[in-house]
Coordinates of C-alpha atoms and ligand atoms in Angstrom, one line a residue:
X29 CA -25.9 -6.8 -29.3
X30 CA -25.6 -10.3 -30.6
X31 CA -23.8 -11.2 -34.3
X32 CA -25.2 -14.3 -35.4
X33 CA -22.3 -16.4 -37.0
X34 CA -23.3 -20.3 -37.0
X35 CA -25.3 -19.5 -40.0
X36 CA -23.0 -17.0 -41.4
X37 CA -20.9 -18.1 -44.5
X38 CA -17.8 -17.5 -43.5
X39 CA -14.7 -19.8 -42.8
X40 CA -13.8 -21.8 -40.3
X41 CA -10.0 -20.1 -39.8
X42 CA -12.6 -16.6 -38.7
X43 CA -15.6 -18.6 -36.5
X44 CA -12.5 -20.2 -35.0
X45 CA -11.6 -16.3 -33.9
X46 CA -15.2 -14.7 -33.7
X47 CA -16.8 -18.2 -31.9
X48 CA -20.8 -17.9 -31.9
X49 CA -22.4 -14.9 -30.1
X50 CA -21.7 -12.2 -27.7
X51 CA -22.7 -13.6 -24.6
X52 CA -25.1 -12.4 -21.7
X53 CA -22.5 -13.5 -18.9
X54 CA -21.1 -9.8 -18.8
X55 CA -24.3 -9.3 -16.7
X56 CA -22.5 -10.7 -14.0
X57 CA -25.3 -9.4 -11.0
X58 CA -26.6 -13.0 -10.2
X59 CA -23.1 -14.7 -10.1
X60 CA -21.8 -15.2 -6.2
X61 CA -18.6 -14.5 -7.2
X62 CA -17.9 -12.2 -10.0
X63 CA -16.2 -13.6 -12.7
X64 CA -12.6 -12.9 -14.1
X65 CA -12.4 -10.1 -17.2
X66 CA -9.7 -11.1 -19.4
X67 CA -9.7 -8.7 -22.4
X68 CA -7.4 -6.4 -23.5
X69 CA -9.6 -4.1 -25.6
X70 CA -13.2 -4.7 -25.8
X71 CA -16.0 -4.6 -28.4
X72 CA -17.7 -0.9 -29.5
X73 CA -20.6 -1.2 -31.4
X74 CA -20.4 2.1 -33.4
X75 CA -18.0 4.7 -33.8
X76 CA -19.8 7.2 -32.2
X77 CA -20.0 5.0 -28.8
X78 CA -16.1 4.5 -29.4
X79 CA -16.0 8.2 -29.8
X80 CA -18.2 8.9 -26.1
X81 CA -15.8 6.5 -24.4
X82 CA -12.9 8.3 -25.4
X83 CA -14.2 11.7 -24.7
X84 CA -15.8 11.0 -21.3
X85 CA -13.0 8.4 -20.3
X86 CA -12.0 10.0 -16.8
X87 CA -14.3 12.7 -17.4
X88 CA -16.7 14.1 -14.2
X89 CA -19.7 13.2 -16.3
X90 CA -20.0 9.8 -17.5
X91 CA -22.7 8.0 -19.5
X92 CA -24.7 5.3 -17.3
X93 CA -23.3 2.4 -19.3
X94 CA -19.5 2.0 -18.5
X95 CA -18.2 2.3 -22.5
X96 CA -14.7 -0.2 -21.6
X97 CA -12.4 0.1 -24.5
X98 CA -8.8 -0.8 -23.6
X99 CA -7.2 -2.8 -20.0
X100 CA -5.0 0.3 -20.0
X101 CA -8.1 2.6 -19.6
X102 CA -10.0 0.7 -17.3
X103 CA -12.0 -2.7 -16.6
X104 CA -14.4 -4.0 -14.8
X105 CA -13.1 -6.4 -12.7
X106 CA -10.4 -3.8 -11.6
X107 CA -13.4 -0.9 -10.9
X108 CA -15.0 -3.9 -8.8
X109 CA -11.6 -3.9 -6.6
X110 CA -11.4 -0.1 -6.7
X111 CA -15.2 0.4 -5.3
X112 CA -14.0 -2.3 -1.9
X113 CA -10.9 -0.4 -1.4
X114 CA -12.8 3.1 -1.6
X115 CA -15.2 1.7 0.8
X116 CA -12.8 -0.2 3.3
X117 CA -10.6 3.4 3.6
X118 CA -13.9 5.1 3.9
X119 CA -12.4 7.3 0.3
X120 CA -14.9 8.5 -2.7
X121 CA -12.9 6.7 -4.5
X122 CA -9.8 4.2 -5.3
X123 CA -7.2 4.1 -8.5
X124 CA -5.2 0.6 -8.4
X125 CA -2.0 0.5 -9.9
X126 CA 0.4 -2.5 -11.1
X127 CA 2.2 -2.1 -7.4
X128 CA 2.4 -0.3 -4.3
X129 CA 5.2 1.7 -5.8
X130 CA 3.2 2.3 -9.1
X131 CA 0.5 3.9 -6.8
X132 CA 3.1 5.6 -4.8
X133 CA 5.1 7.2 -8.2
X134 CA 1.9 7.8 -10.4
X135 CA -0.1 10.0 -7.3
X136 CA 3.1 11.8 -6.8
X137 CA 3.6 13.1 -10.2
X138 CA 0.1 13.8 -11.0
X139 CA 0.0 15.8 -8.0
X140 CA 3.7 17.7 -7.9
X141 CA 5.4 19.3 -10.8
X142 CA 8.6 21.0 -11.7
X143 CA 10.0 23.9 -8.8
X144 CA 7.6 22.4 -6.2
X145 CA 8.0 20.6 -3.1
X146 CA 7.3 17.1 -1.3
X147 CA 8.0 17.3 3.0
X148 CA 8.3 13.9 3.4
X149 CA 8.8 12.1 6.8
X150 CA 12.7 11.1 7.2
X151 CA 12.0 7.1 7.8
X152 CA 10.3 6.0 4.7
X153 CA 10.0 2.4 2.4
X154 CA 14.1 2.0 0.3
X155 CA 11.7 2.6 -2.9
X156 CA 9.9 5.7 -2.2
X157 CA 13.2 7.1 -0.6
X158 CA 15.0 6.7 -3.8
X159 CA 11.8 7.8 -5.9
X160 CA 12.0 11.2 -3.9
X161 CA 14.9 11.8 -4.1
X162 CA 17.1 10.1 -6.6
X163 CA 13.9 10.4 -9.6
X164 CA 11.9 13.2 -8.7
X165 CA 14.8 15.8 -8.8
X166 CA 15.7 14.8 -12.0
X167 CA 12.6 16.6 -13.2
X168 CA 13.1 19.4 -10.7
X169 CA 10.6 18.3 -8.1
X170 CA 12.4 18.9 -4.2
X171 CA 12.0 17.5 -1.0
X172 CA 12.6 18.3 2.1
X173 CA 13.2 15.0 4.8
X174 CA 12.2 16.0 8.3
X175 CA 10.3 13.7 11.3
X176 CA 7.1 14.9 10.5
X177 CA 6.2 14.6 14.0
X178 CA 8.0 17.9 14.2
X179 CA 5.4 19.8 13.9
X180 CA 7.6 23.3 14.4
X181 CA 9.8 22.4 11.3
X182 CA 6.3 20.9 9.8
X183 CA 4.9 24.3 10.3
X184 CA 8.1 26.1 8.8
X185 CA 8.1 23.7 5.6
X186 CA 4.0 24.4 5.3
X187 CA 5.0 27.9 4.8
X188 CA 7.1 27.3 1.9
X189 CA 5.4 28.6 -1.0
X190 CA 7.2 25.3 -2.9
X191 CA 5.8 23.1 -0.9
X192 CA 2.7 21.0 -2.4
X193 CA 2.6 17.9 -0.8
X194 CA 2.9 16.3 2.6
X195 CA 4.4 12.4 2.2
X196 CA 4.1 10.2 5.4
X197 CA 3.7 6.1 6.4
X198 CA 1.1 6.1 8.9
X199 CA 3.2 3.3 10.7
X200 CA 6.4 3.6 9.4
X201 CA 8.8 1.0 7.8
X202 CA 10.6 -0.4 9.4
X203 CA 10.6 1.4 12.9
X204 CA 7.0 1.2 13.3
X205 CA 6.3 5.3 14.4
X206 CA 3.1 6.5 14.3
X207 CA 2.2 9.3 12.7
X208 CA 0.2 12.0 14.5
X209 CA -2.4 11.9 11.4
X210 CA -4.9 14.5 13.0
X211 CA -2.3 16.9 13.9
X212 CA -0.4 17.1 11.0
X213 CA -4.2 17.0 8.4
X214 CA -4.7 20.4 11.2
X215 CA -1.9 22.4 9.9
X216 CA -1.6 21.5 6.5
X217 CA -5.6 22.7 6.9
X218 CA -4.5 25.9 8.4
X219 CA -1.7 26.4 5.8
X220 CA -3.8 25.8 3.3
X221 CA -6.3 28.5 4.5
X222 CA -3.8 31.3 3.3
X223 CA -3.6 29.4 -0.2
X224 CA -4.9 29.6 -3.3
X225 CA -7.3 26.8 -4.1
X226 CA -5.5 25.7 -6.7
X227 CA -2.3 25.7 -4.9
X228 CA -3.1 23.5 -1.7
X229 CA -1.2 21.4 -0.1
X230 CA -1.9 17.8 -0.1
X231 CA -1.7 15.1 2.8
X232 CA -0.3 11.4 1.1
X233 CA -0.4 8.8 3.4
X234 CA 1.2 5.3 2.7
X235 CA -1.3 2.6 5.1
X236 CA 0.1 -0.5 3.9
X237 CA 1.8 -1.7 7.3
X238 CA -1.9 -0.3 9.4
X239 CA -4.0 -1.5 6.6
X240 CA -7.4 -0.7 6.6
X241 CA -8.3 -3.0 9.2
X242 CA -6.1 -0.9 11.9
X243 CA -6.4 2.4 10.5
X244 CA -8.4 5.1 8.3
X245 CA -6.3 8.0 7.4
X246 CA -9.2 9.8 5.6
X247 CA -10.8 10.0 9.0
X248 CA -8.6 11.7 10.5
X249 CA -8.7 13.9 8.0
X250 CA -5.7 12.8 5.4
X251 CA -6.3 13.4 1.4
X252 CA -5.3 10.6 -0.3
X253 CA -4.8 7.0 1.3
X254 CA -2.1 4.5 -0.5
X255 CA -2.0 0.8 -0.2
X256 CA 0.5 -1.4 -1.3
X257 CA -1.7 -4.2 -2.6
X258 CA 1.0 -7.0 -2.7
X259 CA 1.4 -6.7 1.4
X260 CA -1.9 -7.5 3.5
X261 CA -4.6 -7.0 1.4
X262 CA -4.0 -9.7 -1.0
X263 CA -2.4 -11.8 1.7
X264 CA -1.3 -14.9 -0.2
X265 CA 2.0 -13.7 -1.8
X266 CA 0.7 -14.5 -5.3
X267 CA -0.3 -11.1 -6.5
X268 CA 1.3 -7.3 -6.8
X269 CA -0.9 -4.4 -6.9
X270 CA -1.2 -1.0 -5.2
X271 CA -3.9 1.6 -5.0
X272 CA -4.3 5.0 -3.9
X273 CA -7.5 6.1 -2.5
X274 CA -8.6 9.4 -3.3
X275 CA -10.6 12.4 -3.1
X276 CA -13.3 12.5 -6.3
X277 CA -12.0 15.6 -8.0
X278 CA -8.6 13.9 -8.2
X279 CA -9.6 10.6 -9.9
X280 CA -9.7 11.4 -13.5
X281 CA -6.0 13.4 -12.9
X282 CA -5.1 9.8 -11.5
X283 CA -6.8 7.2 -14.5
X284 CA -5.1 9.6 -16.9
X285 CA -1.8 9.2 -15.2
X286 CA -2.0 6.0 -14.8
X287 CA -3.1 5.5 -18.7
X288 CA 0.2 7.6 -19.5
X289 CA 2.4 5.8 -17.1
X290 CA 1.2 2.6 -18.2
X291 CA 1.3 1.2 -14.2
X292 CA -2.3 -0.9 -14.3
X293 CA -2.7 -4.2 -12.6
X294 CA -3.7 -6.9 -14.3
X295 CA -7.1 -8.0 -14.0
X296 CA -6.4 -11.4 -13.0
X297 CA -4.5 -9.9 -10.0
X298 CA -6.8 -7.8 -9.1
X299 CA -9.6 -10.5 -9.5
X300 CA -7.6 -12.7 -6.7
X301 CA -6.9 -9.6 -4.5
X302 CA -10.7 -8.4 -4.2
X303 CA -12.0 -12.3 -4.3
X304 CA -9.6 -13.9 -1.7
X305 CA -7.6 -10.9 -0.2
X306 CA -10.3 -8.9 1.1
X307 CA -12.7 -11.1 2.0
X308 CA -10.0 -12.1 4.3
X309 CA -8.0 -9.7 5.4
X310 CA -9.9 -9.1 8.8
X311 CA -9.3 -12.2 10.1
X312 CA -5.9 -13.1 8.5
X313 CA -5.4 -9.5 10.0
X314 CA -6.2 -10.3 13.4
X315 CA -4.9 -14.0 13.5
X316 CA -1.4 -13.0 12.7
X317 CA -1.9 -9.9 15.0
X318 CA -2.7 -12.1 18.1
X319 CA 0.8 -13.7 17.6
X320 CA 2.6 -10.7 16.8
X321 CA 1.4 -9.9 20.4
X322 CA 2.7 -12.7 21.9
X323 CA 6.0 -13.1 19.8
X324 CA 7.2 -9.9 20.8
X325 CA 6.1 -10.4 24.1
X326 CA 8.5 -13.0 24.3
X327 CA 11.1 -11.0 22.3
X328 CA 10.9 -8.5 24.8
X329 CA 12.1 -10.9 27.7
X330 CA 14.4 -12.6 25.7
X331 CA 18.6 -12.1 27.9
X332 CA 19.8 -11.4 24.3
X333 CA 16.9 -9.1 22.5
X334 CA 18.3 -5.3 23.3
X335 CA 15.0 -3.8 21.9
X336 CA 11.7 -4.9 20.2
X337 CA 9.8 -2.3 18.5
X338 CA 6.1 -3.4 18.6
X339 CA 2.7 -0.9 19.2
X340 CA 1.2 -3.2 21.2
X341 CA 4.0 -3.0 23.7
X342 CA 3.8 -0.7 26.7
X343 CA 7.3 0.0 25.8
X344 CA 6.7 1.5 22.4
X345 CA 7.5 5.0 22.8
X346 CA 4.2 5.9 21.2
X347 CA 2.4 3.7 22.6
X348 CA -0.6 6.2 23.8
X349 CA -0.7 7.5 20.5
X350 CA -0.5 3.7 18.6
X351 CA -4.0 3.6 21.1
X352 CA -5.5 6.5 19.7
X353 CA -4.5 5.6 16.1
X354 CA -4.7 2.0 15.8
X355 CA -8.0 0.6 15.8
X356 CA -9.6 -1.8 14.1
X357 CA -13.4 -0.7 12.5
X358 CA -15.1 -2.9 15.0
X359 CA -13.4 -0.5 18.2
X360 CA -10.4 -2.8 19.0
X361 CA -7.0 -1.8 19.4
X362 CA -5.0 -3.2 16.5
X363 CA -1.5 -2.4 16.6
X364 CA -0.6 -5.0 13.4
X365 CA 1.2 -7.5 12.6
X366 CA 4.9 -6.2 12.1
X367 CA 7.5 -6.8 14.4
X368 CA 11.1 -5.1 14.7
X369 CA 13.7 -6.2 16.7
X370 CA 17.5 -6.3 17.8
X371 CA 19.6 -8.5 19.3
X372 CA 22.0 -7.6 21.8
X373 CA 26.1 -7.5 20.0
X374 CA 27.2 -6.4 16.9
X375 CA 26.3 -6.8 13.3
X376 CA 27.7 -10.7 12.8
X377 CA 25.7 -11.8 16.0
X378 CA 22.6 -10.5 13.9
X379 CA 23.9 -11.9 10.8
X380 CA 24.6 -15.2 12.6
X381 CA 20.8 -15.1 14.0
X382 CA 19.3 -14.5 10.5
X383 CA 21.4 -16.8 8.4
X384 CA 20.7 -19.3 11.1
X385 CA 16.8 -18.7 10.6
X386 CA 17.1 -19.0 6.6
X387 CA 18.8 -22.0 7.0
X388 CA 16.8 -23.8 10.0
X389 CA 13.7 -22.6 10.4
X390 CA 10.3 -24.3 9.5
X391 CA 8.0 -21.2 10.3
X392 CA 10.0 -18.8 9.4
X393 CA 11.3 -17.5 6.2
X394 CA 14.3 -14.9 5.0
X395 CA 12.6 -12.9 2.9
X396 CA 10.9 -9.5 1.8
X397 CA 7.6 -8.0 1.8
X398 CA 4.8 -8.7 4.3
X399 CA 1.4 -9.4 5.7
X400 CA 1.6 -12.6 4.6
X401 CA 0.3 -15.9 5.6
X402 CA 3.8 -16.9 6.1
X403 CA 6.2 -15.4 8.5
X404 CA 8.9 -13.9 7.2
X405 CA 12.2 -12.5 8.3
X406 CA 14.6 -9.5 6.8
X407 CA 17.4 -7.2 7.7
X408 CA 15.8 -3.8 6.2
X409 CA 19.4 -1.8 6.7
X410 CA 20.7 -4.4 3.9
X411 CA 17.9 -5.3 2.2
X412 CA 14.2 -3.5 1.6
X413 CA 16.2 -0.2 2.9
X414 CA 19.3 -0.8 0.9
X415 CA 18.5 2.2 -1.5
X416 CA 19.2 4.4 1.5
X417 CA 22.8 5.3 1.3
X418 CA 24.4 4.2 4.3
X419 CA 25.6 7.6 5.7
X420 CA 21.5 8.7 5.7
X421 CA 20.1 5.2 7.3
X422 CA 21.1 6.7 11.1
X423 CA 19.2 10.1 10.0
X424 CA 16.8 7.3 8.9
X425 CA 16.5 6.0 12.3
X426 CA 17.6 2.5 10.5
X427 CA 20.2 0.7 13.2
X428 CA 21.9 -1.6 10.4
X429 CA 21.1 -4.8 13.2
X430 CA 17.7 -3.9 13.4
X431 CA 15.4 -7.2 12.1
X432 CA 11.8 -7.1 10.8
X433 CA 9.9 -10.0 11.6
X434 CA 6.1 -10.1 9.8
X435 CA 4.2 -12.2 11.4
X436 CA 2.0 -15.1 10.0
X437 CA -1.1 -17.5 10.0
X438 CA 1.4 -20.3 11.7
X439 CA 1.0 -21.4 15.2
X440 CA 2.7 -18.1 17.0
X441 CA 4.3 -21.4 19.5
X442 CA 5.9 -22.8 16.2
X443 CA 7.2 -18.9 15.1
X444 CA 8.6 -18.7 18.9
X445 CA 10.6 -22.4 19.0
X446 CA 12.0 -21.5 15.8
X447 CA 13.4 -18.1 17.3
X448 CA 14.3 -19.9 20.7
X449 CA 16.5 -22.0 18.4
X450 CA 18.1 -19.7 16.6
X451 CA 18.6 -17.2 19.7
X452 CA 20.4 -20.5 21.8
X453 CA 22.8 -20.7 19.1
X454 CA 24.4 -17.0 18.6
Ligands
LIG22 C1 5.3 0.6 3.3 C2 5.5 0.2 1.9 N1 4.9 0.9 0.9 C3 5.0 0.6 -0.4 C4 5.7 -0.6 -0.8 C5 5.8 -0.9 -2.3 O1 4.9 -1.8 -2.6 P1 5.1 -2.8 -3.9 O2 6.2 -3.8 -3.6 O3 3.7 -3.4 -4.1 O4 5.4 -1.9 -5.0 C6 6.3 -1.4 0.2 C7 7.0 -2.6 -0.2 O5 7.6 -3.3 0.6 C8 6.1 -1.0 1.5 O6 6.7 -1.7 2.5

């Protein structure tokens, strides 16, 4: 469709708005990289075409031609991100949100409702904590906190007729469990035998510390997959985004929630997350996982560490099952690029060490989030698991001294000076 305006009579004030033509660059097949969509509401030629996008918008059957009509809806530089994340989590498909926690709020509440229940595991993100339990009770939704690793009281809870969904972190933050995915998809499986089909239980699984690069919850047979986009996959610490990948049936139930909810990610994010963050994210990936290695290596033989917490280490109490779990697509053990520690004394001796860190350090930074190309340092007891209330953190597993260290693209030599330092002083 092209609407000839240079010869048109019209002012100035509208060809200033309207500019020449329509142009051909929305076929976008012979660019190398695809180019950035920056429109909130798009161009419908007739009504009728506006009526087919409405009607089939999230529908099973859709016309060949994606009909776009509104950013809320959906866009194509967004469905371009969707169809790379679907593919690295080997899902049929992937809905990005706004944040990890948009992903995390909207697949929850399109898949629970009022008088039914979420088993989540007991050690879980501040923000997810407080979004099952402080929010979702308020509309009647329950939840039962157990280690899902449990699997007798997992069996009991599967037998609840309330129950609906089954909320885990693959590796969990901060303490860095694993999950026994295969296990626990088994006897949700076998619980879900005696079930209705429209009243199965669902596995949710929260990937963002294993990303895709370590692990594939849908292979081991987990129903939906979700990502915190802000963490590893974009990399950088410029963008925020989240996604949940997902089985087909369930991907209209989540573009219409996230249409209601409002939680989309802005195409210019999710241009930068599927141009630089993915292309990426393997090697960034294993880069910063070779000197997780060796920093917590050396944390390990450190007088005044007490405990490091890392997969990769013989000593984590997992370890044969980080083996099974954590591998990277190419066959290689991959037990990421998180680190938790604790230092040997009480609370101000940690305190000392991080405040001695935020205010010397080169390499490393006191901060949140992770997966970053900068290293970066938190407390989680006082900071990313604050929303725990304190007398829950111990069922939590969360030692208020505990430190999480994500490791970066620096020189892991650099990272350990800086922590030498710090440790000589306390
Ligand atoms: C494991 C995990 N899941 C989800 C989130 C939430 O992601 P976002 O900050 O993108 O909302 C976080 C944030 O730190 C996280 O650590």
């Amino acid at each position: 469709m092209t609407k000839k305006l240079s010869s048109s009579p019209k002012s100035l004030r509208t060809k200033a708005i309207h500019g020449e033509a329509q142009s051909k660059s929305w076929e976008f097949s012979h660019h190398l990289i695809p180019p950035m969509t920056a429109s909130t509401t798009f161009r419908l030629e007739s009504l009728q075409r506006g009526a087919e996008g409405f009607s089939t918008f999230a529908a099973d059957q859709k016309s060949e031609k994606p009909i776009w009509i509104y950013d809320r809806l959906e866009e194509p530089t967004t469905k371009m991100l969707e169809d790379q994340l679907a593919l690295l989590e080997r899902g049929e498909c992937a809905v990005t949100f706004g944040s990890g926690m948009g992903a995390i709020a909207s697949t929850l509440l399109s898949l629970l409702k009022a008088n039914q229940k979420v088993v989540a595991h007991k050690t879980l993100y501040g923000c997810t904590y407080s979004l099952i339990t402080n929010w979702m009770p308020r509309f009647n939704i329950q939840n039962s906190l157990i280690d899902i690793n449990d699997f007798t009281k997992l069996e009991q809870e599967l037998k609840d007729p309330t129950t609906r969904v089954v909320y885990f972190e693959s590796v969990s933050n901060p303490i860095l469990e694993i999950a026994d995915l295969e296990k626990i998809a088994a006897l949700v499986k076998k619980a879900n035998l005696k079930r209705a089909k429209d009243n199965q239980i669902y596995t949710v699984v929260d990937n963002t510390f294993a990303t895709p690069w370590a692990l594939r919850p849908i292979e081991w047979g987990i129903d939906f997959v979700i990502q915190s986009l802000t963490k590893n996959i974009s990399g950088f610490g410029t963008e925020m985004g989240g996604a949940v990948i997902a089985p087909k049936e369930h991907e209209g139930n989540l573009r219409v929630a996230r249409k209601d909810f409002g939680a989309i990610i802005h195409p210019y994010s999710a241009w930068h997350i599927l141009v630089y963050g993915i292309s990426t994210q393997a090697i960034r990936f294993e880069q910063q996982q070779d000197s997780a290695m060796k920093i917590a290596t050396y944390l390990e033989k450190h007088p005044k560490v007490e405990r490091v917490i890392y997969p990769g280490l013989k000593s984590h109490h997992q370890f044969k099952q980080a083996k099974k779990y954590l591998q990277s697509p190419e066959g290689k053990f991959a037990p990421g690029t998180m680190i938790s520690f604790q230092l040997k004394g009480p609370m101000k001796k940690c305190q000392k060490f991080v405040d001695d860190i935020a205010q010397n350090s080169y390499s490393i930074t006191l901060a949140v989030s992770l997966g970053l190309t900068k290293t970066l340092i938190e407390v989680p007891g006082f900071m990313t698991h604050s929303a725990i209330p304190s007398d829950k953190r111990g069922e939590s597993g969360i030692d208020p001294r505990a430190i999480r260290l994500s490791i970066g693209l620096e020189n892991a030599n650099d990272i350990i000076q800086d922590l030498e330092t710090a440790l000589s002083r306390v």
